[in-house]
PDB file of C-alpha atoms in Angstrom:
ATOM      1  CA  UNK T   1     141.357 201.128 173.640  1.00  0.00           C
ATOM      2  CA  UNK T   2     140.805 201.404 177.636  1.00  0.00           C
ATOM      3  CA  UNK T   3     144.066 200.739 178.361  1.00  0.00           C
ATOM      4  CA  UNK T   4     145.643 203.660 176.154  1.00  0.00           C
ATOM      5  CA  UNK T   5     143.626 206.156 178.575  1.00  0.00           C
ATOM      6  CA  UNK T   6     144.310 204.453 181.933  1.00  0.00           C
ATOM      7  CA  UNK T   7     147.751 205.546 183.791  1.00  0.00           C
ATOM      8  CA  UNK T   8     148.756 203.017 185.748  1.00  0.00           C
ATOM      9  CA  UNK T   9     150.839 204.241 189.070  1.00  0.00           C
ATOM     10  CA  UNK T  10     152.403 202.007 191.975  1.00  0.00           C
ATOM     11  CA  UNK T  11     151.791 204.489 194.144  1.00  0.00           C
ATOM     12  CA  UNK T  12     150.468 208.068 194.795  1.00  0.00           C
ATOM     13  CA  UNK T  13     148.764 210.605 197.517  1.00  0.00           C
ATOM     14  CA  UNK T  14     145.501 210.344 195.968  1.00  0.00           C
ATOM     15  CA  UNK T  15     143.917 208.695 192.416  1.00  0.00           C
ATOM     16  CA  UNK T  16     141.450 211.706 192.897  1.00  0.00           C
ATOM     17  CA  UNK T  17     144.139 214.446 192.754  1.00  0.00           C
ATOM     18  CA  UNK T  18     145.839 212.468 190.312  1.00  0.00           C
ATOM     19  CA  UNK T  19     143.166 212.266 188.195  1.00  0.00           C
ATOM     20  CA  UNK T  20     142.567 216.309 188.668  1.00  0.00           C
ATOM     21  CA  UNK T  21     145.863 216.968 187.230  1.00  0.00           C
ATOM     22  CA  UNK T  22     145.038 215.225 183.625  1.00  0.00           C
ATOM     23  CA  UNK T  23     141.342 217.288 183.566  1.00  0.00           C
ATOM     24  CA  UNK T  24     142.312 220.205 181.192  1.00  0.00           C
ATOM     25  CA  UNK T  25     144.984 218.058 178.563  1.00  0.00           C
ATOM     26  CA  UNK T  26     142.441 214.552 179.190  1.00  0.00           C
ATOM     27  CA  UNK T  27     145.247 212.380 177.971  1.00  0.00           C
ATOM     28  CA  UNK T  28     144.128 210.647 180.501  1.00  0.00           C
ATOM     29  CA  UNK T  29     140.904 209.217 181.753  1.00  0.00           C
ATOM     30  CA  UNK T  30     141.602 207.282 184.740  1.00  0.00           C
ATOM     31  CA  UNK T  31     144.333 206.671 187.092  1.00  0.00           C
ATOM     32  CA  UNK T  32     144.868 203.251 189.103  1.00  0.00           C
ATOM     33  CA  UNK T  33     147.119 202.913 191.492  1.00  0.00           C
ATOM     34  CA  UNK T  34     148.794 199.960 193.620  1.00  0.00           C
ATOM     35  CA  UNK T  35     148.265 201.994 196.831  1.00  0.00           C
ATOM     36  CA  UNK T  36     147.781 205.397 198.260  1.00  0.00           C
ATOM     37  CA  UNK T  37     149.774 207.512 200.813  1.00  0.00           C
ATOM     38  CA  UNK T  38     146.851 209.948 201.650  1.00  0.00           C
ATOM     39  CA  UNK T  39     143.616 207.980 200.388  1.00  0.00           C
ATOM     40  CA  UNK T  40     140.477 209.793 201.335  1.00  0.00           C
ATOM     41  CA  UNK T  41     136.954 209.363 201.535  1.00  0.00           C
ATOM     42  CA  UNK T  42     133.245 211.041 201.675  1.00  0.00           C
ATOM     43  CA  UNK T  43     133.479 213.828 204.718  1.00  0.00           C
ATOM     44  CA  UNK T  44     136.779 213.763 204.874  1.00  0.00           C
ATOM     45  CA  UNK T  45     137.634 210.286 206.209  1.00  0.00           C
ATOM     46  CA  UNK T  46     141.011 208.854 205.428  1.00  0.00           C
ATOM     47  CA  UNK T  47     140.210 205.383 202.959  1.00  0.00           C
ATOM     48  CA  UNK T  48     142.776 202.807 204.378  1.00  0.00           C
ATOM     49  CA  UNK T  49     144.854 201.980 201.500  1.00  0.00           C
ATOM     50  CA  UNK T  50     147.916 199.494 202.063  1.00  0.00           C
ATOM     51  CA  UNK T  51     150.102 198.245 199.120  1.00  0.00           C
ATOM     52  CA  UNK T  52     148.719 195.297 197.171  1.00  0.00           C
ATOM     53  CA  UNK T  53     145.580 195.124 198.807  1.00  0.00           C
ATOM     54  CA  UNK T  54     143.280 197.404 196.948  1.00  0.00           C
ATOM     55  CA  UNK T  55     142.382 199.067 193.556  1.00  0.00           C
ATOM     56  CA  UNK T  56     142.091 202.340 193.938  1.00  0.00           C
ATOM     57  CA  UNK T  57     140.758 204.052 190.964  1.00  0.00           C
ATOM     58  CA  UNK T  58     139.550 207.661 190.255  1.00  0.00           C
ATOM     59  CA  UNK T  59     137.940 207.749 186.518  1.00  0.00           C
ATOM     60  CA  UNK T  60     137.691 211.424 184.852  1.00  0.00           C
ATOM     61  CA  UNK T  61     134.007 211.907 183.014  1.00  0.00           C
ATOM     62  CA  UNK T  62     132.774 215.105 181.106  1.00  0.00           C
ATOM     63  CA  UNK T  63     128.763 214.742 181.388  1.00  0.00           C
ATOM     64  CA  UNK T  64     127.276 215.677 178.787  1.00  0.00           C
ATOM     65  CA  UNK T  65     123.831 216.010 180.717  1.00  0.00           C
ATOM     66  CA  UNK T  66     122.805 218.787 183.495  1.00  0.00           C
ATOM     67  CA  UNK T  67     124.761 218.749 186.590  1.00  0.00           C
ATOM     68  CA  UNK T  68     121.238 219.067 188.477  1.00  0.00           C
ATOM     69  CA  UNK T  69     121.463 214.923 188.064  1.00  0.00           C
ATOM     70  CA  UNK T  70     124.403 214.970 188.593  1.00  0.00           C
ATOM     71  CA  UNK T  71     123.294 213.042 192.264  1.00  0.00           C
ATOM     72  CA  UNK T  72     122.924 210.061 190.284  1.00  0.00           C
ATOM     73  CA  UNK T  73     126.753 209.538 189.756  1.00  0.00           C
ATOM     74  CA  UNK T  74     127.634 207.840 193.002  1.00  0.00           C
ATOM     75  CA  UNK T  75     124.970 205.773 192.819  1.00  0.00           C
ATOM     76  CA  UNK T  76     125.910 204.985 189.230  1.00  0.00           C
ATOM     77  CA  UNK T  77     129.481 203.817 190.252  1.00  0.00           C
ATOM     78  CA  UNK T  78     128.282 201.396 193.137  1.00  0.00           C
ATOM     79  CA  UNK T  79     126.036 199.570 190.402  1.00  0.00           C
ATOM     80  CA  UNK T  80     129.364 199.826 188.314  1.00  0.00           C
ATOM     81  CA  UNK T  81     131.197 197.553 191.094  1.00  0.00           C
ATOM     82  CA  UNK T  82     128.436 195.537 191.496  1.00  0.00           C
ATOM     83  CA  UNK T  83     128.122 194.185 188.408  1.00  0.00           C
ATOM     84  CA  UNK T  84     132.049 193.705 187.848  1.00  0.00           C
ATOM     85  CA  UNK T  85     131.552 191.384 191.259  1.00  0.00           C
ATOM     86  CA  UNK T  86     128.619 189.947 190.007  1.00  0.00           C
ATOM     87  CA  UNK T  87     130.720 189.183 186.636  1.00  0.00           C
ATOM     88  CA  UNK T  88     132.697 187.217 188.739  1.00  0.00           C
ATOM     89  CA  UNK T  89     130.309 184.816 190.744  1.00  0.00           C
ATOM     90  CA  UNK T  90     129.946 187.447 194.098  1.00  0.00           C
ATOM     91  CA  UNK T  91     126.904 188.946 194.792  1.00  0.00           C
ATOM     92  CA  UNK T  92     126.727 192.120 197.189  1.00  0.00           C
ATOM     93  CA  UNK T  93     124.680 194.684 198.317  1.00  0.00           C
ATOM     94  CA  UNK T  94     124.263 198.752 197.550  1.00  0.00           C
ATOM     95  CA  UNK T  95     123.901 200.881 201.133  1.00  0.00           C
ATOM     96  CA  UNK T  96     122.935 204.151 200.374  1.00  0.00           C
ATOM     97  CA  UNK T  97     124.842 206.692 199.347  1.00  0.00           C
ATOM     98  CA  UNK T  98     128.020 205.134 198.296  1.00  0.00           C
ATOM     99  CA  UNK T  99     129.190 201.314 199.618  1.00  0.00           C
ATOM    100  CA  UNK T 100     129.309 198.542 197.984  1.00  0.00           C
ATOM    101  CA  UNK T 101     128.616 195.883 201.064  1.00  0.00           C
ATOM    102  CA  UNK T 102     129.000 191.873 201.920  1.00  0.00           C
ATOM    103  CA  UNK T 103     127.269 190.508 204.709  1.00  0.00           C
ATOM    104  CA  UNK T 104     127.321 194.638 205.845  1.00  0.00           C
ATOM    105  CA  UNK T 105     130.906 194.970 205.665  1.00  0.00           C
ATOM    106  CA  UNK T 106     132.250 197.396 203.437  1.00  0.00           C
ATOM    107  CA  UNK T 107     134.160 195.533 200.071  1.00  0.00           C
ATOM    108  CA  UNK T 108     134.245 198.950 198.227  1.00  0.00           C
ATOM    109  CA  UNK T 109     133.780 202.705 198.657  1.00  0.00           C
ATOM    110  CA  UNK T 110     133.118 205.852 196.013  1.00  0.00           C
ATOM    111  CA  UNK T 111     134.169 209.335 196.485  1.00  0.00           C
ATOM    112  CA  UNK T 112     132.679 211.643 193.999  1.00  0.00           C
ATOM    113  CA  UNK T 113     133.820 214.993 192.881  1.00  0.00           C
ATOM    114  CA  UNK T 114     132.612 217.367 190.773  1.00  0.00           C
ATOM    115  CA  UNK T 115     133.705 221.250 189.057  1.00  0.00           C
ATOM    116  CA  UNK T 116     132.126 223.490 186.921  1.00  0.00           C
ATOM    117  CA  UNK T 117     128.207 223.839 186.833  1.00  0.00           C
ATOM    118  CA  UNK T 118     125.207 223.484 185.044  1.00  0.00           C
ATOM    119  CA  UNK T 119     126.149 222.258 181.640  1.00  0.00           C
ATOM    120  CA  UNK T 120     129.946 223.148 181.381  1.00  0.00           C
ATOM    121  CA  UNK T 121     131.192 220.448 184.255  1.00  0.00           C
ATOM    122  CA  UNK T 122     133.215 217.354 184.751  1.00  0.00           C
ATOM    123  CA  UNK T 123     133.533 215.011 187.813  1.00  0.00           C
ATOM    124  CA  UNK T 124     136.204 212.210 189.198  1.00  0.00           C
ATOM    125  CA  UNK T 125     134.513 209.108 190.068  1.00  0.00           C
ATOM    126  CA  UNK T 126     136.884 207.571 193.080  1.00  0.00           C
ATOM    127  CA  UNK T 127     136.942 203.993 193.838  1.00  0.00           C
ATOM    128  CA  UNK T 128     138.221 201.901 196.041  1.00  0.00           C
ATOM    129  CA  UNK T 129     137.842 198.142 196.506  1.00  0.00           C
ATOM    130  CA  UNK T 130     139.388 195.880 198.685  1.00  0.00           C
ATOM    131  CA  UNK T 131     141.287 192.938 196.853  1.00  0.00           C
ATOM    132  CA  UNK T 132     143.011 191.519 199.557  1.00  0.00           C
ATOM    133  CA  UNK T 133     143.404 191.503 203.604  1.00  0.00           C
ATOM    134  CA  UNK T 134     145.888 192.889 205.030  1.00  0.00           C
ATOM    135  CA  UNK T 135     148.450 191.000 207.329  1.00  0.00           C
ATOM    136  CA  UNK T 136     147.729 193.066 209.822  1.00  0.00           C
ATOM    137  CA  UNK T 137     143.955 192.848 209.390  1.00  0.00           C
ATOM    138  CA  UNK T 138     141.368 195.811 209.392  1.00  0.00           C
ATOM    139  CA  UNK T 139     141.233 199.018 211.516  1.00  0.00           C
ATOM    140  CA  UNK T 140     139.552 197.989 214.434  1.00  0.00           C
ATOM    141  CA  UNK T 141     136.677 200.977 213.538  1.00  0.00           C
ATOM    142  CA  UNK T 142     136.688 199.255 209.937  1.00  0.00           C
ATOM    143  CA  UNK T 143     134.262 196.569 209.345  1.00  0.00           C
ATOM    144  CA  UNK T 144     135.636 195.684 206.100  1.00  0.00           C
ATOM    145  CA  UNK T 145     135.903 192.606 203.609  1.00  0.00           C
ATOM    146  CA  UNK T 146     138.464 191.704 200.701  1.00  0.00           C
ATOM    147  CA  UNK T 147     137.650 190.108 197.409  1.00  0.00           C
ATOM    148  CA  UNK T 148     140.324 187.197 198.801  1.00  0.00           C
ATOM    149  CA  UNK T 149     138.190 186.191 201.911  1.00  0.00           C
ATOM    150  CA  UNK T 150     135.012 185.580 199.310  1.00  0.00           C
ATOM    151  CA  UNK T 151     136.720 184.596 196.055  1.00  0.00           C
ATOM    152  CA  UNK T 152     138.759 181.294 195.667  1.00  0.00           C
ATOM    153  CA  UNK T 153     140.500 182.532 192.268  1.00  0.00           C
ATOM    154  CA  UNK T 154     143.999 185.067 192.355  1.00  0.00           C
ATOM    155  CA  UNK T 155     142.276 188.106 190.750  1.00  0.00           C
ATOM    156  CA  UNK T 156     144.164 190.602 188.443  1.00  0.00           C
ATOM    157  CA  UNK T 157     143.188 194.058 189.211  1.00  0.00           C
ATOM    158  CA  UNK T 158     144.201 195.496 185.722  1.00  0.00           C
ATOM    159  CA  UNK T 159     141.259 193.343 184.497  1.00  0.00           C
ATOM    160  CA  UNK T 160     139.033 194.317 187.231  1.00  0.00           C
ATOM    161  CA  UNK T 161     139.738 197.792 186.854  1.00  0.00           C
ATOM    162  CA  UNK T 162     139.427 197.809 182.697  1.00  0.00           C
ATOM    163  CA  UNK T 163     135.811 195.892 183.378  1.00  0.00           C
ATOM    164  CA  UNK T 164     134.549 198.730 186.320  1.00  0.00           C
ATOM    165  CA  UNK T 165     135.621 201.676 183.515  1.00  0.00           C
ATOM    166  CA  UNK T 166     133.689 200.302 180.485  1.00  0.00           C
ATOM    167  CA  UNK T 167     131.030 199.386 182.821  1.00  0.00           C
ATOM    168  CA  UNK T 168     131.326 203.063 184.114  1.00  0.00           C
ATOM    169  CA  UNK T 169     131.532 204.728 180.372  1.00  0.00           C
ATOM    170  CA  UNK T 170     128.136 202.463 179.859  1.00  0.00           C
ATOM    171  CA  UNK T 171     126.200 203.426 182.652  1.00  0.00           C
ATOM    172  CA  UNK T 172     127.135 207.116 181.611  1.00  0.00           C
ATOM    173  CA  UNK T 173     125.861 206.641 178.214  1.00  0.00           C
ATOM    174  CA  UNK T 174     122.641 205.226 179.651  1.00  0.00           C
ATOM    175  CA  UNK T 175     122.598 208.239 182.062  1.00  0.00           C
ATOM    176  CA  UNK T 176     122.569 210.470 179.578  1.00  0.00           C
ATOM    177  CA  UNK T 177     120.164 208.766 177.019  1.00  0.00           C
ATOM    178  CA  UNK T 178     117.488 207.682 179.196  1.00  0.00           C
ATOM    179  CA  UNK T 179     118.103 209.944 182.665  1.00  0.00           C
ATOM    180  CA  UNK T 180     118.182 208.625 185.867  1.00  0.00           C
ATOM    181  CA  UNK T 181     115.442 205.607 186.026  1.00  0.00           C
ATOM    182  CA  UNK T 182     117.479 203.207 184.686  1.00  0.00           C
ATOM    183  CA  UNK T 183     120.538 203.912 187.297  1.00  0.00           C
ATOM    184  CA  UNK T 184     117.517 204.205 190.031  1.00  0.00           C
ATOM    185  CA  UNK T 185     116.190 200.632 189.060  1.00  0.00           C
ATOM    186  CA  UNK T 186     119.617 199.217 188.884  1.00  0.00           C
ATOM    187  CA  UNK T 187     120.847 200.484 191.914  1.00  0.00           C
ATOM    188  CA  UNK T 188     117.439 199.592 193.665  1.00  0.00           C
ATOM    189  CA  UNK T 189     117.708 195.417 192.639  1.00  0.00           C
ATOM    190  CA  UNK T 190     120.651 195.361 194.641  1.00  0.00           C
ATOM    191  CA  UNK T 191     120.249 197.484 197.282  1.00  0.00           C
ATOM    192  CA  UNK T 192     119.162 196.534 201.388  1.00  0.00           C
ATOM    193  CA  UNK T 193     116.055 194.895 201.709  1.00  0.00           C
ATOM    194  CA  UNK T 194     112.671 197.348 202.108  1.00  0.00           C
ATOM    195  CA  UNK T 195     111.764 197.659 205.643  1.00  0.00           C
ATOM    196  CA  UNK T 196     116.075 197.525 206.382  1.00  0.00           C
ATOM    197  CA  UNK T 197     116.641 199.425 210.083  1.00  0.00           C
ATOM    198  CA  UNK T 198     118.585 201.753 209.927  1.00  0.00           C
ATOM    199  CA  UNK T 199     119.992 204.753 211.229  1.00  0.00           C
ATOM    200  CA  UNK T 200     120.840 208.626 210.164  1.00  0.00           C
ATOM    201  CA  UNK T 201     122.265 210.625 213.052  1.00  0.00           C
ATOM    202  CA  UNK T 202     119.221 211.008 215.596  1.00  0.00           C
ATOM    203  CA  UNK T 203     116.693 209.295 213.116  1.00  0.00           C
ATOM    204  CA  UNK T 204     116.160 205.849 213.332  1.00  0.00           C
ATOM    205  CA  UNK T 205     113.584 204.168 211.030  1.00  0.00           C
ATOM    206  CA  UNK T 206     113.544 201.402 208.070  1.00  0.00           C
ATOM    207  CA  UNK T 207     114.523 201.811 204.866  1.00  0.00           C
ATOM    208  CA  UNK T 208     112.489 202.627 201.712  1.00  0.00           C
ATOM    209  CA  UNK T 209     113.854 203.414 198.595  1.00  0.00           C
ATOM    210  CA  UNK T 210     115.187 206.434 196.928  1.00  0.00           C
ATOM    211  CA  UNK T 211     113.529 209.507 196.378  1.00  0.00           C
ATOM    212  CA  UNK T 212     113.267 210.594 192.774  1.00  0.00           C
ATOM    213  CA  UNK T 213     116.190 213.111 193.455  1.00  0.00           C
ATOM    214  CA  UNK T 214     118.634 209.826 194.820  1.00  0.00           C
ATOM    215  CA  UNK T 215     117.784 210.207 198.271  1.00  0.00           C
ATOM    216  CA  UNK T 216     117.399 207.732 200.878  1.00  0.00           C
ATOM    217  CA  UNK T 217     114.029 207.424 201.964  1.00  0.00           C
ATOM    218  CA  UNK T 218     113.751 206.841 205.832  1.00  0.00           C
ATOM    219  CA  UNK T 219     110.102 205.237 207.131  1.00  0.00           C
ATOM    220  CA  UNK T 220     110.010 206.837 211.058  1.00  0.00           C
ATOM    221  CA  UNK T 221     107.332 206.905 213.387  1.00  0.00           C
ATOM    222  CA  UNK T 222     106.805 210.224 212.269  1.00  0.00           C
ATOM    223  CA  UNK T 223     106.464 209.919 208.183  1.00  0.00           C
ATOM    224  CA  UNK T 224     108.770 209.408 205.598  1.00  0.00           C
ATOM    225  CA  UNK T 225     111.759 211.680 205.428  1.00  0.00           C
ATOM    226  CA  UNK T 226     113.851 212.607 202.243  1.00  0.00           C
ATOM    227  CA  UNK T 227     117.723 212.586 203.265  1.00  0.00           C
ATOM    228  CA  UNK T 228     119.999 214.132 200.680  1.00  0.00           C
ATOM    229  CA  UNK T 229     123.229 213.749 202.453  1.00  0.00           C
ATOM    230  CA  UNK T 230     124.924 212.076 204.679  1.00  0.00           C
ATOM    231  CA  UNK T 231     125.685 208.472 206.093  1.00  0.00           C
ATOM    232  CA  UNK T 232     123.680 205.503 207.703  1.00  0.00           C
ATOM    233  CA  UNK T 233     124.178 202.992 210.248  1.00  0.00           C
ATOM    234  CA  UNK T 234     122.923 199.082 210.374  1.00  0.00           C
ATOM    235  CA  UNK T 235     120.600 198.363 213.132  1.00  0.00           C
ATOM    236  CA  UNK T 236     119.990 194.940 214.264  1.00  0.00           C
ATOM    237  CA  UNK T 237     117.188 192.994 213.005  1.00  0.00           C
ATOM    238  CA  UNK T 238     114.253 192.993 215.437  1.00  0.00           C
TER     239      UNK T 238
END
């Protein structure tokens, strides 16, 4: 049962260190919680998380495949989201490495982290997904969305969160059985168009896939260029 192996918290610092703390005993395989005091995100961002307005999840996984594709995780999790949205009548989009987008503002994020090496590893899978707005709207620097502002229905988040975990415990199974093409493929149908502008630091160029390592592939003026890391920025449409 999923919900023997969730803990379900009001509140806490972080799902991520929360989750870190069940690693070695793994009576538990994710935490949820109603809100976060000290939230954080890729690079050391702070992930805004007010009281009744998110899930914020961190799910505990022990791969049993090499950490070397390992890259594929992240990647994995968006498509996770995306089909628990899709489950319920909202379509959205993948941006590279780790939103989940509507109409390019940011409905969910996923912060990744991994110990160990090679074949001996495990890694929290952080999530968090905006359910509602909050009275006092979004940080000005924030273009973000809630589920409320694109879906008529009250939405439970125990049942959202139980459908992103099985959906995360099958994409790992796939992961493992058939490597990363599948996860590429899915992650691919739903990401920005081909031909996208965007921007990476100094580069600006159009979008063109993923490289065979999960990369984003940038088209510049100069060639194609492999980034590994890192985030991008929407440029108007010409």
């Amino acid at each position: 049962m999923i919900d023997d192996s969730i803990l379900w918290l009001e509140s806490c610092q972080s799902t991520n260190d929360e989750a870190a703390k069940h690693l070695s005993s793994r009576r538990y395989s994710t935490v949820v919680s109603n809100h976060q005091s000290s939230g954080r995100g890729r690079m050391g961002r702070t992930w805004h998380s007010p009281a009744e307005c998110g899930l914020y999840l961190s799910h505990i996984a022990f791969p049993r495949f090499d950490q070397k594709i390992g890259g594929a995780i992240p990647l994995m999790a968006g498509v996770a989201v995306a089909e628990t949205c899709e489950a319920l009548g909202i379509k959205v989009q993948l941006k590279w490495p780790n939103d989940v987008i509507v109409g390019n503002r940011k409905l969910a994020g996923i912060l990744c982290e991994a110990q160990g090496h090679q074949s001996q590893w495990s890694i929290i899978i952080g999530i968090g997904l905006n359910l509602k707005t909050p009275a006092s709207g979004w940080p000005n620097d924030l273009p973000a969305i809630g589920l409320d502002t694109i879906h008529e229905e009250e939405l439970d988040c125990r049942i959202i969160a139980r459908e992103i975990v099985r959906r995360l415990d099958e994409r790992l199974i796939e992961l493992e059985s058939h490597g990363t093409a599948p996860i590429y493929d899915a992650w691919s149908r739903r990401s920005l168009a081909l031909g996208t502008k965007i921007r990476r630091g100094d580069l600006e160029g159009r979008f063109a896939g993923l490289s065979p390592e999960g990369g984003l592939l940038l088209q510049t003026a100069a060639g194609v260029e492999s980034i590994q890391a890192g985030d991008i920025d929407l440029l108007p449409a010409e």
